Amino acid sequence: MSRKEFESLLISNIDNLRIVARKFVRDTNEIEDLTQETLYRALKYKDYYQEGTNFGGWIYTVLRNVFIN
């Protein structure tokens, strides 16, 4: 998968990431921080995503792990 395709998937999931982040934290600034850190780590570890698998599940796992850590 090209970087551009991967970034397109990320962009299309940003609003959903914020919705899920709201379930972990209530403060608007913390929601944005959690979302941004998730996007950063997804880009950093994009090679771990296996093309053809559930991207939403993968990115939400990244978000959950960012929250836990």
Short mmCIF file of C-alpha atoms in Angstrom, two decimals:
data_model
loop_
_atom_site.label_atom_id
_atom_site.label_comp_id
_atom_site.label_asym_id
_atom_site.label_seq_id
_atom_site.Cartn_x
_atom_site.Cartn_y
_atom_site.Cartn_z
CA MET A 1 0.00 0.00 0.00
CA SER A 2 1.36 3.39 -0.91
CA ARG A 3 1.83 6.11 1.68
CA LYS A 4 -0.81 8.20 -0.08
CA GLU A 5 -3.39 5.39 0.16
CA PHE A 6 -2.55 4.88 3.82
CA GLU A 7 -2.88 8.60 4.56
CA SER A 8 -6.24 8.63 2.77
CA LEU A 9 -7.47 5.85 5.06
CA LEU A 10 -6.25 7.80 8.08
CA ILE A 11 -7.95 11.00 6.99
CA SER A 12 -11.24 9.21 6.39
CA ASN A 13 -11.12 7.84 9.96
CA ILE A 14 -10.23 11.02 11.90
CA ASP A 15 -13.81 11.86 12.91
CA ASN A 16 -14.41 8.29 14.06
CA LEU A 17 -11.17 8.36 16.07
CA ARG A 18 -12.39 11.47 17.88
CA ILE A 19 -15.68 9.75 18.69
CA VAL A 20 -13.88 6.75 20.15
CA ALA A 21 -11.37 8.98 21.98
CA ARG A 22 -14.32 10.72 23.65
CA LYS A 23 -15.21 7.39 25.29
CA PHE A 24 -11.78 7.32 26.96
CA VAL A 25 -11.40 10.99 27.92
CA ARG A 26 -13.87 13.85 28.32
CA ASP A 27 -11.73 16.95 27.97
CA THR A 28 -11.70 18.39 24.45
CA ASN A 29 -7.95 19.06 24.56
CA GLU A 30 -7.25 15.50 25.69
CA ILE A 31 -9.45 14.14 22.89
CA GLU A 32 -7.41 16.10 20.34
CA ASP A 33 -4.12 15.03 21.94
CA LEU A 34 -5.15 11.37 21.93
CA THR A 35 -6.29 11.61 18.31
CA GLN A 36 -3.09 13.34 17.18
CA GLU A 37 -0.84 10.89 19.00
CA THR A 38 -2.79 8.02 17.40
CA LEU A 39 -2.32 9.52 13.94
CA TYR A 40 1.39 10.04 14.61
CA ARG A 41 1.91 6.45 15.74
CA ALA A 42 -0.16 5.07 12.87
CA LEU A 43 2.10 6.87 10.41
CA LYS A 44 5.21 5.81 12.31
CA TYR A 45 4.17 2.14 12.36
CA LYS A 46 2.31 1.97 9.05
CA ASP A 47 4.47 -0.97 7.98
CA TYR A 48 2.77 -3.08 10.67
CA TYR A 49 -0.61 -2.67 8.99
CA GLN A 50 -1.35 -5.60 6.69
CA GLU A 51 -3.13 -4.47 3.57
CA GLY A 52 -6.52 -6.08 3.12
CA THR A 53 -7.22 -6.38 6.84
CA ASN A 54 -9.64 -4.28 8.86
CA PHE A 55 -8.07 -0.82 8.94
CA GLY A 56 -10.64 0.52 11.40
CA GLY A 57 -9.87 -2.24 13.86
CA TRP A 58 -6.15 -1.65 13.50
CA ILE A 59 -6.34 2.12 14.02
CA TYR A 60 -8.68 1.77 17.02
CA THR A 61 -6.23 -0.68 18.57
CA VAL A 62 -3.50 1.93 18.10
CA LEU A 63 -5.75 4.51 19.79
CA ARG A 64 -6.49 2.20 22.72
CA ASN A 65 -2.81 1.40 23.18
CA VAL A 66 -1.91 5.11 23.12
CA PHE A 67 -4.53 5.73 25.79
CA ILE A 68 -3.31 2.86 27.98
CA ASN A 69 0.33 3.92 27.71
#
